[in-house]
């Protein structure tokens, strides 16, 4: 009986040790999982500024493209044609017809301009034309306002001519002053000589 009791106690001890090892293993796995989550979270945070910058850059590029080609929004771009250039397949949002070409053809199609190698849109109304014309004018104004202002600088020839003119004016004024000073000395000498001659005649 005591032997049986001893075996039971040993079995209980083995079970406890086994449970303890399992708990320790699970705790290690949880800790490892928490570390992975922590690392992934901070990695995501560190990537966010770059993502925001790229999104901002893409938005600015889209805005520039819209201002330089604002009528693209009246068609649906389907497929780009070739590796280079601006040609692509597009569908008109008014007549639902599919065409191929650049923004130049889009503009000719929507504004019913002849000679562009593309049919005019039959579904565009006068009100649509007025709206698109307004969109074009506003985009052109934004593009002009975004350009740097040029300040005209004086040309080299004009600057040289002005310098030469100023030099000769200064030189002439200097000569005139010299003349006036010289004539004053001569007049003074002449007056002294005349006075001496008159005094000798009186004597």
XYZ file of N, CA and C in Angstrom:
609
model
N 0.824 -1.229 0.000
C 0.000 0.000 0.000
C 0.851 1.270 0.000
N 1.866 1.310 0.892
C 2.732 2.491 0.858
C 3.434 2.648 -0.473
N 3.785 1.532 -1.121
C 4.451 1.585 -2.425
C 3.535 2.184 -3.479
N 2.287 1.801 -3.427
C 1.307 2.330 -4.380
C 1.134 3.833 -4.181
N 1.105 4.237 -2.917
C 0.970 5.668 -2.621
C 2.170 6.441 -3.140
N 3.322 5.867 -2.989
C 4.546 6.511 -3.474
C 4.522 6.663 -4.988
N 4.055 5.647 -5.679
C 3.964 5.719 -7.146
C 2.997 6.812 -7.596
N 1.902 6.913 -6.879
C 0.903 7.944 -7.218
C 1.496 9.340 -7.038
N 2.234 9.528 -5.961
C 2.850 10.835 -5.701
C 3.874 11.191 -6.777
N 4.659 10.188 -7.162
C 5.645 10.433 -8.218
C 4.962 10.782 -9.542
N 3.883 10.086 -9.814
C 3.127 10.374 -11.036
C 2.572 11.797 -11.012
N 2.092 12.211 -9.864
C 1.577 13.573 -9.713
C 2.689 14.603 -9.929
N 3.849 14.301 -9.381
C 4.984 15.208 -9.552
C 5.371 15.331 -11.023
N 5.379 14.187 -11.723
C 5.719 14.208 -13.151
C 4.702 15.040 -13.942
N 3.434 14.856 -13.572
C 2.380 15.619 -14.255
C 2.538 17.121 -14.005
N 2.856 17.469 -12.764
C 3.053 18.881 -12.426
C 4.218 19.490 -13.211
N 5.320 18.722 -13.266
C 6.486 19.192 -14.016
C 6.152 19.372 -15.499
N 5.385 18.406 -16.013
C 4.998 18.471 -17.425
C 4.124 19.698 -17.689
N 3.150 19.920 -16.786
C 2.270 21.093 -16.928
C 3.080 22.387 -16.837
N 4.048 22.386 -15.930
C 4.883 23.569 -15.750
C 5.693 23.865 -17.012
N 6.268 22.784 -17.589
C 7.033 22.960 -18.825
C 6.140 23.476 -19.957
N 4.922 22.930 -20.030
C 3.982 23.387 -21.065
C 3.616 24.859 -20.878
N 3.380 25.234 -19.626
C 3.051 26.634 -19.335
C 4.211 27.558 -19.684
N 5.421 27.136 -19.338
C 6.603 27.951 -19.655
C 6.781 28.088 -21.162
N 6.549 26.995 -21.890
C 6.678 27.040 -23.344
C 5.637 27.976 -23.956
N 4.395 27.867 -23.459
C 3.336 28.749 -23.971
C 3.630 30.213 -23.660
N 4.182 30.462 -22.473
C 4.518 31.832 -22.090
C 5.617 32.392 -22.990
N 6.595 31.550 -23.316
C 7.658 31.982 -24.230
C 7.097 32.288 -25.616
N 6.170 31.434 -26.065
C 5.552 31.660 -27.379
C 4.746 32.960 -27.387
N 4.016 33.204 -26.293
C 3.254 34.457 -26.188
C 4.193 35.659 -26.212
N 5.297 35.573 -25.472
C 6.257 36.673 -25.420
C 6.859 36.938 -26.801
N 7.171 35.869 -27.491
C 7.714 36.009 -28.844
C 6.694 36.655 -29.780
N 5.423 36.228 -29.644
C 4.361 36.789 -30.474
C 4.166 38.278 -30.184
N 4.226 38.649 -28.875
C 4.094 40.063 -28.493
C 5.230 40.898 -29.076
N 6.437 40.342 -29.056
C 7.581 41.055 -29.615
C 7.426 41.271 -31.115
N 6.919 40.228 -31.789
C 6.693 40.362 -33.233
C 5.648 41.428 -33.533
N 4.566 41.445 -32.756
C 3.535 42.468 -32.937
C 4.096 43.857 -32.676
N 4.883 43.978 -31.624
C 5.486 45.256 -31.254
C 6.389 45.766 -32.375
N 7.208 44.860 -32.917
C 8.122 45.227 -34.000
C 7.347 45.640 -35.254
N 6.308 44.847 -35.585
C 5.505 45.153 -36.776
C 4.795 46.492 -36.635
N 4.325 46.792 -35.423
C 3.627 48.054 -35.174
C 4.553 49.245 -35.397
N 5.758 49.172 -34.831
C 6.692 50.285 -34.982
C 7.248 50.381 -36.398
N 7.355 49.246 -37.072
C 7.774 49.273 -38.468
C 6.737 49.997 -39.322
N 5.472 49.755 -39.005
C 4.382 50.424 -39.723
C 4.407 51.922 -39.461
N 4.671 52.289 -38.202
C 4.749 53.708 -37.859
C 5.882 54.399 -38.589
N 7.020 53.732 -38.683
C 8.176 54.335 -39.357
C 7.949 54.480 -40.853
N 7.117 53.604 -41.430
C 6.838 53.680 -42.865
C 5.772 54.713 -43.202
N 5.011 55.157 -42.203
C 3.902 56.084 -42.466
C 4.345 57.411 -43.066
N 5.417 58.079 -42.554
C 5.832 59.351 -43.164
C 6.154 59.219 -44.639
N 6.857 58.109 -45.018
C 7.176 57.900 -46.426
C 5.915 57.709 -47.253
N 4.952 56.981 -46.672
C 3.691 56.769 -47.389
C 2.947 58.081 -47.580
N 2.946 58.911 -46.528
C 2.275 60.205 -46.624
C 2.950 61.096 -47.653
N 4.304 61.064 -47.674
C 5.036 61.873 -48.645
C 4.723 61.430 -50.066
N 4.704 60.115 -50.278
C 4.418 59.614 -51.621
C 2.995 59.967 -52.041
N 2.049 59.876 -51.090
C 0.660 60.239 -51.398
C 0.547 61.712 -51.736
N 1.274 62.546 -50.957
C 1.248 63.985 -51.215
C 1.855 64.301 -52.577
N 2.963 63.629 -52.900
C 3.615 63.851 -54.192
C 2.703 63.435 -55.339
N 2.027 62.281 -55.173
C 1.106 61.826 -56.216
C -0.053 62.800 -56.394
N -0.540 63.356 -55.275
C -1.635 64.328 -55.349
C -1.199 65.578 -56.092
N 0.030 66.059 -55.794
C 0.541 67.249 -56.474
C 0.703 66.992 -57.959
N 1.210 65.789 -58.312
C 1.369 65.446 -59.726
C 0.015 65.415 -60.419
N -0.990 64.810 -59.749
C -2.339 64.756 -60.325
C -2.905 66.152 -60.527
N -2.666 67.049 -59.537
C -3.166 68.418 -59.662
C -2.515 69.126 -60.837
N -1.178 68.931 -61.011
C -0.482 69.549 -62.133
C -1.027 69.028 -63.448
N -1.245 67.704 -63.518
C -1.773 67.126 -64.743
C -3.171 67.647 -65.023
N -3.996 67.800 -64.000
C -5.353 68.303 -64.177
C -5.349 69.731 -64.687
N -4.411 70.561 -64.184
C -4.344 71.948 -64.627
C -3.821 72.054 -66.055
N -2.897 71.189 -66.443
C -2.356 71.227 -67.796
C -3.246 70.498 -68.796
N -4.065 69.596 -68.314
C -4.983 68.855 -69.185
C -6.286 68.610 -68.434
N -7.041 69.671 -68.154
C -8.215 69.549 -67.277
C -9.374 68.756 -67.862
N -9.409 68.591 -69.174
C -10.555 67.907 -69.783
C -10.452 66.388 -69.705
N -9.359 65.882 -69.146
C -9.250 64.429 -68.962
C -10.370 63.908 -68.067
N -10.872 64.759 -67.175
C -11.891 64.283 -66.227
C -13.237 64.017 -66.896
N -13.387 64.456 -68.157
C -14.642 64.205 -68.872
C -14.589 62.917 -69.696
N -13.468 62.205 -69.602
C -13.361 60.905 -70.270
C -12.826 59.889 -69.261
N -12.952 58.609 -69.603
C -12.434 57.533 -68.753
C -11.228 56.911 -69.437
N -10.074 56.983 -68.774
C -8.859 56.394 -69.343
C -8.941 54.876 -69.232
N -8.687 54.215 -70.355
C -8.808 52.759 -70.381
C -7.454 52.057 -70.413
N -6.615 52.425 -71.356
C -5.347 51.709 -71.514
C -4.335 52.614 -72.193
N -3.113 52.615 -71.658
C -2.046 53.409 -72.256
C -1.475 52.661 -73.451
N -1.213 53.407 -74.526
C -0.727 52.794 -75.756
C 0.779 52.994 -75.866
N 1.537 51.915 -75.877
C 2.983 52.008 -76.023
C 3.668 52.384 -74.728
N 5.003 52.302 -74.742
C 5.792 52.601 -73.545
C 5.937 54.099 -73.322
N 6.121 54.861 -74.388
C 6.313 56.305 -74.240
C 5.144 57.082 -74.805
N 5.185 58.384 -74.621
C 4.141 59.247 -75.148
C 2.922 59.314 -74.261
N 1.933 60.101 -74.731
C 0.724 60.325 -73.939
C -0.506 59.689 -74.579
N -0.320 58.910 -75.615
C -1.456 58.289 -76.289
C -2.050 57.176 -75.438
N -3.352 57.146 -75.404
C -4.030 56.075 -74.673
C -5.441 55.881 -75.208
N -6.011 54.766 -74.824
C -7.395 54.471 -75.174
C -8.298 55.084 -74.106
N -9.341 55.796 -74.546
C -10.234 56.452 -73.585
C -11.679 56.365 -74.060
N -12.597 56.470 -73.087
C -14.030 56.429 -73.400
C -14.660 57.749 -72.998
N -15.375 58.374 -73.923
C -16.044 59.646 -73.650
C -17.187 59.418 -72.659
N -17.240 60.246 -71.637
C -18.292 60.106 -70.620
C -19.659 60.594 -71.106
N -19.676 61.281 -72.256
C -20.948 61.776 -72.796
C -21.549 60.788 -73.798
N -20.772 60.455 -74.832
C -21.301 59.574 -75.884
C -20.935 58.104 -75.678
N -20.083 57.820 -74.699
C -19.675 56.450 -74.356
C -18.891 55.750 -75.467
N -18.409 56.519 -76.438
C -17.606 55.935 -77.510
C -16.143 55.838 -77.071
N -15.461 54.803 -77.557
C -14.051 54.585 -77.218
C -13.178 55.101 -78.361
N -12.159 55.888 -78.007
C -11.222 56.442 -78.984
C -9.797 56.209 -78.510
N -8.866 56.470 -79.396
C -7.446 56.374 -79.064
C -6.753 57.674 -79.439
N -5.828 58.101 -78.589
C -5.096 59.320 -78.903
C -4.620 60.038 -77.654
N -4.145 61.258 -77.861
C -3.599 62.071 -76.776
C -4.662 63.033 -76.246
N -4.248 63.881 -75.319
C -5.165 64.881 -74.757
C -5.656 65.838 -75.841
N -4.828 66.066 -76.860
C -5.217 66.944 -77.967
C -6.496 66.431 -78.635
N -6.589 65.120 -78.811
C -7.781 64.537 -79.436
C -8.974 64.579 -78.484
N -8.695 64.393 -77.189
C -9.774 64.501 -76.187
C -10.398 65.891 -76.256
N -9.539 66.901 -76.293
C -9.999 68.294 -76.335
C -10.804 68.566 -77.602
N -10.300 68.099 -78.747
C -11.000 68.311 -80.014
C -12.353 67.610 -80.031
N -12.405 66.417 -79.459
C -13.661 65.652 -79.436
C -14.709 66.341 -78.565
N -14.307 66.770 -77.367
C -15.270 67.347 -76.424
C -15.721 68.744 -76.829
N -14.790 69.554 -77.350
C -15.122 70.939 -77.705
C -15.613 71.075 -79.143
N -15.803 69.931 -79.811
C -16.327 69.916 -81.191
C -15.446 70.720 -82.139
N -14.134 70.587 -81.966
C -13.182 71.302 -82.814
C -12.873 70.455 -84.045
N -12.893 71.081 -85.211
C -12.658 70.356 -86.460
C -11.158 70.300 -86.765
N -10.793 69.303 -87.563
C -9.403 69.185 -87.996
C -8.511 68.485 -87.000
N -9.086 67.842 -85.996
C -8.273 67.160 -84.993
C -8.137 65.677 -85.231
N -8.698 65.194 -86.345
C -8.594 63.771 -86.644
C -9.488 62.907 -85.785
N -10.541 63.505 -85.210
C -11.462 62.758 -84.359
C -12.851 63.372 -84.491
N -13.875 62.537 -84.397
C -15.253 63.021 -84.542
C -15.667 63.850 -83.331
N -16.493 64.868 -83.585
C -17.019 65.687 -82.490
C -18.032 64.886 -81.689
N -18.113 65.169 -80.406
C -19.048 64.435 -79.553
C -20.478 64.920 -79.807
N -21.383 64.036 -80.216
C -22.757 64.453 -80.503
C -23.592 64.684 -79.248
N -23.114 64.230 -78.108
C -23.890 64.327 -76.869
C -23.555 65.565 -76.035
N -22.492 66.275 -76.398
C -22.108 67.472 -75.641
C -23.060 68.613 -75.974
N -23.685 69.189 -74.956
C -24.637 70.285 -75.149
C -23.928 71.633 -75.043
N -24.681 72.696 -75.316
C -24.132 74.054 -75.189
C -23.727 74.325 -73.742
N -24.537 73.841 -72.813
C -24.217 74.019 -71.389
C -22.927 73.284 -71.025
N -22.751 72.083 -71.601
C -21.515 71.325 -71.363
C -20.301 72.068 -71.913
N -20.473 72.628 -73.120
C -19.382 73.390 -73.736
C -18.991 74.587 -72.878
N -20.003 75.295 -72.372
C -19.751 76.461 -71.525
C -19.005 76.061 -70.250
N -19.423 74.949 -69.664
C -18.773 74.468 -68.436
C -17.312 74.098 -68.692
N -17.065 73.368 -69.792
C -15.698 72.936 -70.099
C -14.802 74.116 -70.448
N -15.360 75.120 -71.118
C -14.587 76.317 -71.435
C -14.177 77.046 -70.159
N -15.083 77.095 -69.197
C -14.787 77.725 -67.909
C -13.697 76.956 -67.163
N -13.785 75.627 -67.208
C -12.767 74.778 -66.565
C -11.398 75.028 -67.187
N -11.356 75.155 -68.514
C -10.101 75.428 -69.215
C -9.505 76.766 -68.797
N -10.347 77.810 -68.758
C -9.865 79.148 -68.401
C -9.329 79.189 -66.971
N -10.031 78.540 -66.046
C -9.580 78.519 -64.650
C -8.259 77.769 -64.503
N -8.110 76.669 -65.248
C -6.863 75.894 -65.194
C -5.702 76.700 -65.765
N -5.939 77.403 -66.884
C -4.891 78.235 -67.482
C -4.471 79.349 -66.531
N -5.432 79.925 -65.809
C -5.124 80.984 -64.849
C -4.264 80.444 -63.708
N -4.592 79.253 -63.216
C -3.794 78.647 -62.135
C -2.369 78.358 -62.589
N -2.233 77.903 -63.835
C -0.896 77.618 -64.370
C -0.080 78.901 -64.468
N -0.711 79.983 -64.950
C -0.004 81.266 -65.062
C 0.409 81.797 -63.696
N -0.485 81.665 -62.714
C -0.179 82.159 -61.369
C 0.919 81.353 -60.692
N 1.063 80.093 -61.083
C 2.098 79.252 -60.468
C 3.477 79.498 -61.061
N 3.544 80.164 -62.233
C 4.837 80.437 -62.856
C 5.571 81.525 -62.086
N 6.918 81.437 -61.982
C 7.692 82.486 -61.288
C 7.675 83.777 -62.079
N 7.551 84.897 -61.374
C 7.534 86.200 -62.038
C 8.940 86.592 -62.458
N 9.069 87.141 -63.689
C 10.371 87.552 -64.211
C 10.527 89.064 -64.071
N 11.602 89.480 -63.412
C 11.906 90.901 -63.242
C 12.878 91.312 -64.329
N 12.526 92.279 -65.213
C 13.437 92.678 -66.294
C 14.682 93.355 -65.743
N 15.848 92.929 -66.206
C 17.122 93.513 -65.798
C 17.604 94.483 -66.869
N 18.361 95.523 -66.499
C 18.877 96.470 -67.501
C 19.851 95.773 -68.429
N 19.754 96.095 -69.741
C 20.648 95.470 -70.715
C 22.040 96.058 -70.599
N 23.024 95.329 -71.082
C 24.420 95.778 -71.007
C 24.631 97.032 -71.831
N 24.012 97.076 -73.029
C 24.181 98.241 -73.907
C 23.583 99.481 -73.263
N 22.369 99.339 -72.713
C 21.726 100.482 -72.072
C 22.510 100.981 -70.881
N 23.030 100.057 -70.076
C 23.816 100.430 -68.893
C 25.096 101.145 -69.316
N 25.757 100.638 -70.391
C 26.996 101.247 -70.867
C 26.738 102.646 -71.416
N 25.638 102.802 -72.175
C 25.309 104.118 -72.739
C 25.055 105.134 -71.639
N 24.308 104.725 -70.608
C 24.027 105.635 -69.497
C 25.306 106.028 -68.779
N 26.232 105.079 -68.604
C 27.494 105.369 -67.920
C 28.326 106.359 -68.715
N 28.405 106.138 -70.049
C 29.178 107.048 -70.907
C 28.571 108.442 -70.889
N 27.237 108.516 -70.962
C 26.557 109.808 -70.948
C 26.829 110.564 -69.649
N 26.752 109.862 -68.525
C 27.036 110.495 -67.230
C 28.472 110.976 -67.154
N 29.403 110.182 -67.729
C 30.821 110.555 -67.685
C 31.059 111.857 -68.443
N 30.481 111.944 -69.677
C 30.700 113.145 -70.476
C 30.024 114.365 -69.866
N 28.873 114.166 -69.237
C 28.221 115.298 -68.568
C 29.080 115.834 -67.434
N 29.670 114.931 -66.661
C 30.553 115.345 -65.568
C 31.786 116.051 -66.115
N 32.338 115.524 -67.226
C 33.548 116.103 -67.801
C 33.279 117.500 -68.333
N 32.138 117.681 -69.011
C 31.791 118.995 -69.565
C 31.566 120.021 -68.465
N 30.909 119.585 -67.388
C 30.685 120.523 -66.278
C 32.004 120.941 -65.653
N 32.970 120.019 -65.602
C 34.285 120.340 -65.048
C 35.003 121.362 -65.930
N 34.916 121.168 -67.271
C 35.551 122.104 -68.213
C 34.929 123.483 -68.103
N 33.593 123.533 -67.985
C 32.908 124.820 -67.865
C 33.373 125.571 -66.626
N 33.525 124.838 -65.511
C 34.006 125.482 -64.283
C 35.408 126.040 -64.479
N 36.277 125.271 -65.162
C 37.643 125.717 -65.409
C 37.661 126.983 -66.257
N 36.759 126.987 -67.274
C 36.687 128.156 -68.156
C 36.294 129.390 -67.373
N 35.268 129.194 -66.498
C 34.810 130.353 -65.729
C 35.903 130.873 -64.805
N 36.647 129.968 -64.188
C 37.743 130.386 -63.312
C 38.829 131.097 -64.103
N 39.171 130.569 -65.303
C 40.223 131.168 -66.126
C 39.833 132.544 -66.621
N 38.620 132.708 -67.070
C 38.169 134.001 -67.598
C 38.161 135.048 -66.503
N 37.865 134.660 -65.290
C 37.881 135.607 -64.168
C 39.278 136.140 -63.915
N 40.306 135.310 -64.011
C 41.700 135.741 -63.795
C 42.152 136.702 -64.888
N 41.779 136.405 -66.155
C 42.161 137.278 -67.281
C 41.514 138.644 -67.138
N 40.214 138.631 -66.777
C 39.510 139.908 -66.621
C 40.142 140.740 -65.519
N 40.529 140.079 -64.427
C 41.152 140.806 -63.312
C 42.488 141.425 -63.751
N 43.295 140.668 -64.518
C 44.594 141.190 -64.983
C 44.397 142.376 -65.936
N 43.388 142.255 -66.841
C 43.113 143.335 -67.790
C 42.684 144.615 -67.060
N 41.842 144.491 -66.065
C 41.383 145.660 -65.299
C 42.536 146.334 -64.562
N 43.447 145.561 -64.000
C 44.613 146.135 -63.300
C 45.504 146.913 -64.260
N 45.686 146.329 -65.470
C 46.538 147.000 -66.469
C 45.920 148.323 -66.912
N 44.611 148.345 -67.123
C 43.925 149.573 -67.558
C 43.990 150.633 -66.478
N 43.879 150.226 -65.213
C 43.935 151.183 -64.109
C 45.331 151.824 -64.028
N 46.395 151.010 -64.230
C 47.761 151.545 -64.159
C 48.015 152.547 -65.287
N 47.492 152.210 -66.499
C 47.674 153.114 -67.634
C 46.963 154.441 -67.396
N 45.791 154.413 -66.823
C 45.024 155.630 -66.541
C 45.735 156.476 -65.492
N 46.294 155.843 -64.485
C 47.013 156.584 -63.440
C 48.241 157.298 -64.008
N 48.928 156.633 -64.957
C 50.135 157.257 -65.529
C 49.781 158.450 -66.397
N 48.653 158.374 -67.109
C 48.233 159.495 -67.949
C 47.840 160.693 -67.095
N 47.190 160.442 -65.960
C 46.776 161.536 -65.076
C 47.996 162.210 -64.466
N 48.972 161.445 -64.121
C 50.183 162.000 -63.512
C 50.944 162.796 -64.563
